[in-house]
Short mmCIF file of C-alpha atoms and ligand atoms in Angstrom, two decimals:
data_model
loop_
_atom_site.label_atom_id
_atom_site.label_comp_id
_atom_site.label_asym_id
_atom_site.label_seq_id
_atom_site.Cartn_x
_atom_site.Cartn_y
_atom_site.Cartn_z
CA UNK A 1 0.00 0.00 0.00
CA UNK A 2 1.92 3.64 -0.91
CA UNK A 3 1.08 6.21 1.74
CA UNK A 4 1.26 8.85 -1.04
CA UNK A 5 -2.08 7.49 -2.45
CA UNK A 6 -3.25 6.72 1.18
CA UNK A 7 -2.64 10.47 2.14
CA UNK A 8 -4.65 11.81 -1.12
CA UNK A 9 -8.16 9.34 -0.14
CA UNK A 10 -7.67 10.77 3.64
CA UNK A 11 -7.39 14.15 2.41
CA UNK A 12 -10.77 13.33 -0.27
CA UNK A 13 -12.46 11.48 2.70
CA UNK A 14 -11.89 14.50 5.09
CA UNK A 15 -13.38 17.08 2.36
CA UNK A 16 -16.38 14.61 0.88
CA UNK A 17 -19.86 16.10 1.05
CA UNK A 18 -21.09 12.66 0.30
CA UNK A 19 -19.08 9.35 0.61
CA UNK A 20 -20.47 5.99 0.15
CA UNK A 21 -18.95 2.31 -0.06
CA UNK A 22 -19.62 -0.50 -1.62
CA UNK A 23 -17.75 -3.35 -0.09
CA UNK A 24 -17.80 -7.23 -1.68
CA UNK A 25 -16.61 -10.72 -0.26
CA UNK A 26 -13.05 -9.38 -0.10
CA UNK A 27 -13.92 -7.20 2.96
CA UNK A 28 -15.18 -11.03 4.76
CA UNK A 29 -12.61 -12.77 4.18
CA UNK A 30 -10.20 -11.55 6.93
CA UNK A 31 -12.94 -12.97 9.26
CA UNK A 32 -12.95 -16.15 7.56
CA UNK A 33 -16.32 -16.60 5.17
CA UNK A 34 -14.43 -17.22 1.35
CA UNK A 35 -15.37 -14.76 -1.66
CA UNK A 36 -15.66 -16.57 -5.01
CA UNK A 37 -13.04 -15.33 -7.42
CA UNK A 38 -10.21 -14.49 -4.94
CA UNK A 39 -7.20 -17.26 -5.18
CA UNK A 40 -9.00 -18.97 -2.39
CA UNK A 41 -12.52 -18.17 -3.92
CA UNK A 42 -15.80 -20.77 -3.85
CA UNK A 43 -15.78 -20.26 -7.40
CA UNK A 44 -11.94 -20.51 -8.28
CA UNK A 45 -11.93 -23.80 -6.61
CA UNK A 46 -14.70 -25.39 -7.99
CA UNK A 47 -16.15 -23.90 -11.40
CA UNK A 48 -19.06 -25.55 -10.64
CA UNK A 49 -20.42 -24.15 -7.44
CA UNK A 50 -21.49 -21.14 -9.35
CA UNK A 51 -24.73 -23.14 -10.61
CA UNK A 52 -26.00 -23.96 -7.06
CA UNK A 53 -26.40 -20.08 -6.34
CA UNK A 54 -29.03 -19.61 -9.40
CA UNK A 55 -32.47 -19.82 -8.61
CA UNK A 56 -33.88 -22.23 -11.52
CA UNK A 57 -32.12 -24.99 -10.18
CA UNK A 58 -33.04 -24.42 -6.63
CA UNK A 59 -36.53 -24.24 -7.59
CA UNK A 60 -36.84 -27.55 -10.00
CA UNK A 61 -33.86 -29.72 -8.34
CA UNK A 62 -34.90 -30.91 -4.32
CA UNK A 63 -31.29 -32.53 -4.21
CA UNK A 64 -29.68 -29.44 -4.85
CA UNK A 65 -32.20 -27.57 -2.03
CA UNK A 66 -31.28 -30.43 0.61
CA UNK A 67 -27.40 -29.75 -0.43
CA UNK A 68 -27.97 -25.98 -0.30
CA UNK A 69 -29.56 -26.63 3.51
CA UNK A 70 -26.78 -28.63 4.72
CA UNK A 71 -24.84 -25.73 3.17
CA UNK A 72 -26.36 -22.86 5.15
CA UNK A 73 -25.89 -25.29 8.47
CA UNK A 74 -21.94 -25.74 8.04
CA UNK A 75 -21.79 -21.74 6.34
CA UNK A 76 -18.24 -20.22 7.33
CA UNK A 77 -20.47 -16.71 8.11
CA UNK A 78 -22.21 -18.74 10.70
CA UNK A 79 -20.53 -17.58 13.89
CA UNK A 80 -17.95 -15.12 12.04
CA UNK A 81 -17.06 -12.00 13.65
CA UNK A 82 -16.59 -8.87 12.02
CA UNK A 83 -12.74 -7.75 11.16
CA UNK A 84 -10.86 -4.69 11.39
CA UNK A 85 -12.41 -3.80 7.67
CA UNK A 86 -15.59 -3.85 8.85
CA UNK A 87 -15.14 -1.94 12.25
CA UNK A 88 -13.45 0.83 10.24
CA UNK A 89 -16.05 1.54 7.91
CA UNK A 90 -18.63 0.79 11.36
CA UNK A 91 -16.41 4.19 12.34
CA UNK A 92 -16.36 5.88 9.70
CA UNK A 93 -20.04 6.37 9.70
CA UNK A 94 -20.16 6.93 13.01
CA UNK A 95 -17.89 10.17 12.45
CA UNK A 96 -20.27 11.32 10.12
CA UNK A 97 -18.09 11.07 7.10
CA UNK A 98 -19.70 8.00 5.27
CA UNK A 99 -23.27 8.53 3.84
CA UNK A 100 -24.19 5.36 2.34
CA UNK A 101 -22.98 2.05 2.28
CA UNK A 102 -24.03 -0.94 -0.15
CA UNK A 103 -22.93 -3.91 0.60
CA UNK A 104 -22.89 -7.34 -1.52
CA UNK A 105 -22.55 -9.44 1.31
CA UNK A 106 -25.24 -11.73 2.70
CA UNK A 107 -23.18 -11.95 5.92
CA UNK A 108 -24.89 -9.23 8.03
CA UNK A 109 -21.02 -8.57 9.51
CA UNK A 110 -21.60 -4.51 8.66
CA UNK A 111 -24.58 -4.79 11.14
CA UNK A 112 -22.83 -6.65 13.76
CA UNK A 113 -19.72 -3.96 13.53
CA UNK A 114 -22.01 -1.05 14.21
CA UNK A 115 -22.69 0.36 10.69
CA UNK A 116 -26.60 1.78 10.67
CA UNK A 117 -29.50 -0.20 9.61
CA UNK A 118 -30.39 3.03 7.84
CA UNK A 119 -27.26 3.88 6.11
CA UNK A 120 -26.61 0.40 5.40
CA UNK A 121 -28.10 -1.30 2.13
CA UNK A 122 -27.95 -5.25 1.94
CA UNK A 123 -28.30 -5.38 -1.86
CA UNK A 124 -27.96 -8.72 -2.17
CA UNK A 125 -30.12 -9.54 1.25
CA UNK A 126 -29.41 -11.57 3.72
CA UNK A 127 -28.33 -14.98 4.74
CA UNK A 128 -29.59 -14.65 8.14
CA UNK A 129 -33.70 -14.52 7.63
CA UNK A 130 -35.09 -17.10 5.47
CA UNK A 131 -38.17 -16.57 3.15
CA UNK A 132 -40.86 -18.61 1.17
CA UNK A 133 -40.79 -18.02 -2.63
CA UNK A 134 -44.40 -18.76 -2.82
CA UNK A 135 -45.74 -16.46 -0.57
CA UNK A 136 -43.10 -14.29 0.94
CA UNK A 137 -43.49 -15.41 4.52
CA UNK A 138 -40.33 -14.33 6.47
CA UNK A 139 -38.51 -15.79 9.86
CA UNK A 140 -35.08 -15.98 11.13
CA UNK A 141 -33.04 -18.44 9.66
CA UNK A 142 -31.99 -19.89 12.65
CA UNK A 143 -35.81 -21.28 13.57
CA UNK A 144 -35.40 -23.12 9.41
CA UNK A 145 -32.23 -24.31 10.75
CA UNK A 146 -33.65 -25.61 13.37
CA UNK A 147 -36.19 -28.03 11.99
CA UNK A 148 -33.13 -29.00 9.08
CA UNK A 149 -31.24 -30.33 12.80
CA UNK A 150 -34.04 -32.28 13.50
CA UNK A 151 -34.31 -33.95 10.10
CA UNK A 152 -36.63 -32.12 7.75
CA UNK A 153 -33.98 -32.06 4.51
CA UNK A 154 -35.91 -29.63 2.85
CA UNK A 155 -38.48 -27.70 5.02
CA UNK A 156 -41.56 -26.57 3.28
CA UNK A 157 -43.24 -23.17 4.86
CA UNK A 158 -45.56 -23.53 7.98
CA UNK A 159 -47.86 -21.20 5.93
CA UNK A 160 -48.22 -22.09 2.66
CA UNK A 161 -46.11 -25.43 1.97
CA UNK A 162 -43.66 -23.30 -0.65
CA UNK A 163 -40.00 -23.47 -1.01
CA UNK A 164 -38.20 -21.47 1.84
CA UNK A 165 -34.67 -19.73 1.08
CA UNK A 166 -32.34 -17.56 2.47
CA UNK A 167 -33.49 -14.24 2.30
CA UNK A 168 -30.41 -13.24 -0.16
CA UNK A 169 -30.92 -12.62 -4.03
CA UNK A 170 -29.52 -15.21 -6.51
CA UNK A 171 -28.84 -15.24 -9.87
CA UNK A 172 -31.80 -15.19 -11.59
CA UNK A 173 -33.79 -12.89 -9.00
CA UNK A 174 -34.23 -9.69 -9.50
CA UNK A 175 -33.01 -6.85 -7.06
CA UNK A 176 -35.09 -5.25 -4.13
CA UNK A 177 -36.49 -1.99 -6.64
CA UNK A 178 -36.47 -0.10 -3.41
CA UNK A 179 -33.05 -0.84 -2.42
CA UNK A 180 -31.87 -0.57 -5.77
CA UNK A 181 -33.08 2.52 -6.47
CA UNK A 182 -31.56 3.61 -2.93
CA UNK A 183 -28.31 2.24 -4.30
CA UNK A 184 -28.22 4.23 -7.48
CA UNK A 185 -29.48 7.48 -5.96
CA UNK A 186 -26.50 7.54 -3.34
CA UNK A 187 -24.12 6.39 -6.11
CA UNK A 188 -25.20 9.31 -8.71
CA UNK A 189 -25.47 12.03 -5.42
CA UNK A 190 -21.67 10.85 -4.16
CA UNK A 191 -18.48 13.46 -4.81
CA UNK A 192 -15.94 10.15 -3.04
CA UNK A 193 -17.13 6.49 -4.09
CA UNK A 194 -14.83 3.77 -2.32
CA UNK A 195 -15.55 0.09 -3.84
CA UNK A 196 -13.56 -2.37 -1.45
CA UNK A 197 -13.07 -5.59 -1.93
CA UNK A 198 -15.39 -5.81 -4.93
CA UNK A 199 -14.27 -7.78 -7.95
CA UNK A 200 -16.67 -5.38 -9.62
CA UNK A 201 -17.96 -8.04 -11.83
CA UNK A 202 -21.24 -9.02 -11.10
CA UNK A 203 -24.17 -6.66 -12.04
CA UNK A 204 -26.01 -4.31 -11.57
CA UNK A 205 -24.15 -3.23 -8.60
CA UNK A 206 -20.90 -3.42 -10.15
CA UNK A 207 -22.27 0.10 -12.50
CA UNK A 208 -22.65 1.85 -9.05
CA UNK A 209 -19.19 3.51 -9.21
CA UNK A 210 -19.63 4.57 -13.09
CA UNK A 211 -22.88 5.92 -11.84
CA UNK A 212 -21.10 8.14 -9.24
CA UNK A 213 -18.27 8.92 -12.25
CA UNK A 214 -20.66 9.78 -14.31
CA UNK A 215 -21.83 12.28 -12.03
CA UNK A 216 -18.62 14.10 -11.34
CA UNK A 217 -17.62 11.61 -8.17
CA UNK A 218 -14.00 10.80 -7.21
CA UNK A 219 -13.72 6.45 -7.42
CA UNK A 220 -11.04 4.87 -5.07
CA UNK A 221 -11.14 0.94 -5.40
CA UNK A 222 -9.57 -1.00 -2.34
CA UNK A 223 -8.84 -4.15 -3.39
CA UNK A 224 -6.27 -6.93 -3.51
CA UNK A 225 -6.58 -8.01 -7.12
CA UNK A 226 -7.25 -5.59 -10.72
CA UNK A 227 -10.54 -4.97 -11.09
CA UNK A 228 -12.32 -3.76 -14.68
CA UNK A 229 -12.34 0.02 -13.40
CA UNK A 230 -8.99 -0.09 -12.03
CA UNK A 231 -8.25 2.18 -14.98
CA UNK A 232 -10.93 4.88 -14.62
CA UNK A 233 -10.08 4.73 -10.71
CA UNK A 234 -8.81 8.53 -8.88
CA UNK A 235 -6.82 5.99 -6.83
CA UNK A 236 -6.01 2.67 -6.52
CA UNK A 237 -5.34 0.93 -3.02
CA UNK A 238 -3.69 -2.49 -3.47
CA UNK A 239 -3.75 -4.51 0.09
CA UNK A 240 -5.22 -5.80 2.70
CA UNK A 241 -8.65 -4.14 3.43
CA UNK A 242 -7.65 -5.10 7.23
CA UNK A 243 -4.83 -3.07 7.07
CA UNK A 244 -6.04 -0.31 4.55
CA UNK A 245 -8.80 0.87 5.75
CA UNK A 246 -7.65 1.13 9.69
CA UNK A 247 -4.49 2.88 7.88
CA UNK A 248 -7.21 5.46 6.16
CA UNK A 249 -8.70 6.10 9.44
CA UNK A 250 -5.42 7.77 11.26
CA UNK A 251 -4.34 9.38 8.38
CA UNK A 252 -7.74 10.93 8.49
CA UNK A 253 -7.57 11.48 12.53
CA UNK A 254 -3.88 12.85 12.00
CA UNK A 255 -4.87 15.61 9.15
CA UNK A 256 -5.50 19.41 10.36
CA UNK A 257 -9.44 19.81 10.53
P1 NAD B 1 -15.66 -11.50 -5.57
O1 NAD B 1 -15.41 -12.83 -4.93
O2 NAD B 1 -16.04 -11.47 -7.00
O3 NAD B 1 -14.38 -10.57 -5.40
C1 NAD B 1 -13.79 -10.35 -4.15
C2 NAD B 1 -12.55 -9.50 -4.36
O4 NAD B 1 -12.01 -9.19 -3.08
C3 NAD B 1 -11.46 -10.19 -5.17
O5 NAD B 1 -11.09 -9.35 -6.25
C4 NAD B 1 -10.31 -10.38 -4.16
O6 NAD B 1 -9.05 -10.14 -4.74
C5 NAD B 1 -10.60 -9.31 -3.14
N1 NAD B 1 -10.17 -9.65 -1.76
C6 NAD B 1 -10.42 -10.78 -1.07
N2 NAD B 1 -9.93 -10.68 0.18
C7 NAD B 1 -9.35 -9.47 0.28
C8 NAD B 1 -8.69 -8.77 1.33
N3 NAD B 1 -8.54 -9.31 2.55
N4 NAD B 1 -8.20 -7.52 1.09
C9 NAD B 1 -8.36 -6.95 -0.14
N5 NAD B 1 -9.01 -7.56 -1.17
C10 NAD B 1 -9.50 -8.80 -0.96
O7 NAD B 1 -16.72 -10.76 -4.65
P2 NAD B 1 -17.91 -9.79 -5.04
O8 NAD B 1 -17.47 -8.76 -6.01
O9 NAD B 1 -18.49 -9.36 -3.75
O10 NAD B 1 -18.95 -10.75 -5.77
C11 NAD B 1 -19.31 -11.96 -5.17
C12 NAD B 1 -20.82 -12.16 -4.96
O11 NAD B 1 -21.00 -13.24 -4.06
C13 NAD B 1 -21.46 -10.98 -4.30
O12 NAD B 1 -22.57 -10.67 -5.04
C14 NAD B 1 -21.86 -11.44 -2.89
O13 NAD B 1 -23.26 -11.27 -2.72
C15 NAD B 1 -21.63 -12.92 -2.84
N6 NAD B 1 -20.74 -13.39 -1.75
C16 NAD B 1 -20.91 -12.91 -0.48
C17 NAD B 1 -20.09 -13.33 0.55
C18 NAD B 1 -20.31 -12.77 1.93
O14 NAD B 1 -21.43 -12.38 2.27
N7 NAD B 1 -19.27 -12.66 2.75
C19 NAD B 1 -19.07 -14.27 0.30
C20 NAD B 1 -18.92 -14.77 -1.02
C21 NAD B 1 -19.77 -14.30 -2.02
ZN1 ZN B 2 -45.21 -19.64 2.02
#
């Protein structure tokens, strides 16, 4: 990580009318939950995992929902703390200096660090409610896991008999419009746009930072590997997001206000 680029985002942070983040897997896995296309990525590992996360199968294959249930029992994000990454950005709200952030993490680790509720958009939901597809009935996942302990491979909902989930969005689901929409609007309306540990590749969250470009916006990516708007980027922080971002935050403390 140079300090000469770390000194220029404190300097942007200090002066931003209206910051916002988007962090990705990278920003979990310093508390131990994989991403999928980091060298130690789900996906990297095993091409194939990609088609249990779209939503066709899950619906027409009962295998593949038993598999995804044993899954969400043995998840790595199940009893994961949040890192230094997290607590950071937890801060940096808490300072007043971070607007909006839009996470793609099902992992609900912003939450448990402190970051708002209302500052704070899930885009991609969240693994720790489950829902029914059928009629949108909503619990805590721990009650689904709960019957999946005591043998039910593939529980149906108590209201309706549909297919339950966790409440996160796969491929082949559309977005929340609301939090979408919430997304874009503090995207377009940011002057600073950090995207940490975000491969950037998987859409339509991974326009957010053009969106805030477009708009005038200063982008700094955090992140340990290239990403596709590395080029377009203000700055580019290569790193540790454990060790960057704590490093952004006493720059910031050490600058004249
Ligand atoms: P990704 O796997 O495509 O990319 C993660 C990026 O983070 C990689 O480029 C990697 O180099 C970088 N990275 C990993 N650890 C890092 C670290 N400690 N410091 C700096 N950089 C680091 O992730 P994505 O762009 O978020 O897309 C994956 C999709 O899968 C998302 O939509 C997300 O919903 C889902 N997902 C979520 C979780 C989670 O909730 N923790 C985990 C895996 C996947
Ligand atoms: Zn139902």
């Amino acid at each position: 990580m140079d300090s000469e680029s770390l000194i220029r985002v404190a300097g942007w942070l200090r002066n931003a009318r209206q910051a916002v983040a988007l962090t990705g897997a990278g920003i979990s896995t310093e508390s131990g939950i994989p991403d999928f296309r980091g060298p130690d990525g789900v996906w990297t590992r095993d091409p194939k995992a990609e088609a249990l996360s779209d939503i066709r199968h899950y619906v027409s294959d009962q295998e593949l929902r038993k598999r995804a249930w044993q899954g969400r029992l043995n998840h790595p994000a199940r009893g994961a703390e949040p890192n230094a990454g997290h607590r950071a950005l937890a801060e940096l709200e808490r300072q007043g200096r971070l607007q909006a952030l839009v996470t793609q993490n099902i992992d609900g680790l912003h939450l448990a660090a402190g970051s708002s509720p209302e500052r704070t958009i899930e885009i991609h939901g969240t693994m720790r409610d489950y829902v029914c597809l059928d009629c949108g009935s909503r619990g805590p996942m721990s009650a689904a896991l709960s019957r999946v302990r005591a043998g039910e491979e593939d529980p149906a909902c108590t209201d309706c008999g549909g297919i339950l989930k966790s409440a996160t969005i796969s491929f082949g689901q559309s977005l929340v419009p609301a939090d979408l929409a919430r997304a874009e609007e503090a995207a377009a309306n940011s002057d600073l746009f950090l995207a940490i540990g975000t491969s950037l590749t998987v859409y339509p969250v991974g326009w957010l930072p053009e969106r805030a470009l477009a708009s005038g916006g200063r982008l700094v990516i955090i992140n340990a590997q290239p990403t596709p708007l590395d080029g377009r980027a203000h700055a580019v922080l290569r790193g540790r997001i454990g060790d960057i971002l704590p490093a952004l935050l006493a720059r910031l403390s050490s600058l004249p206000s």
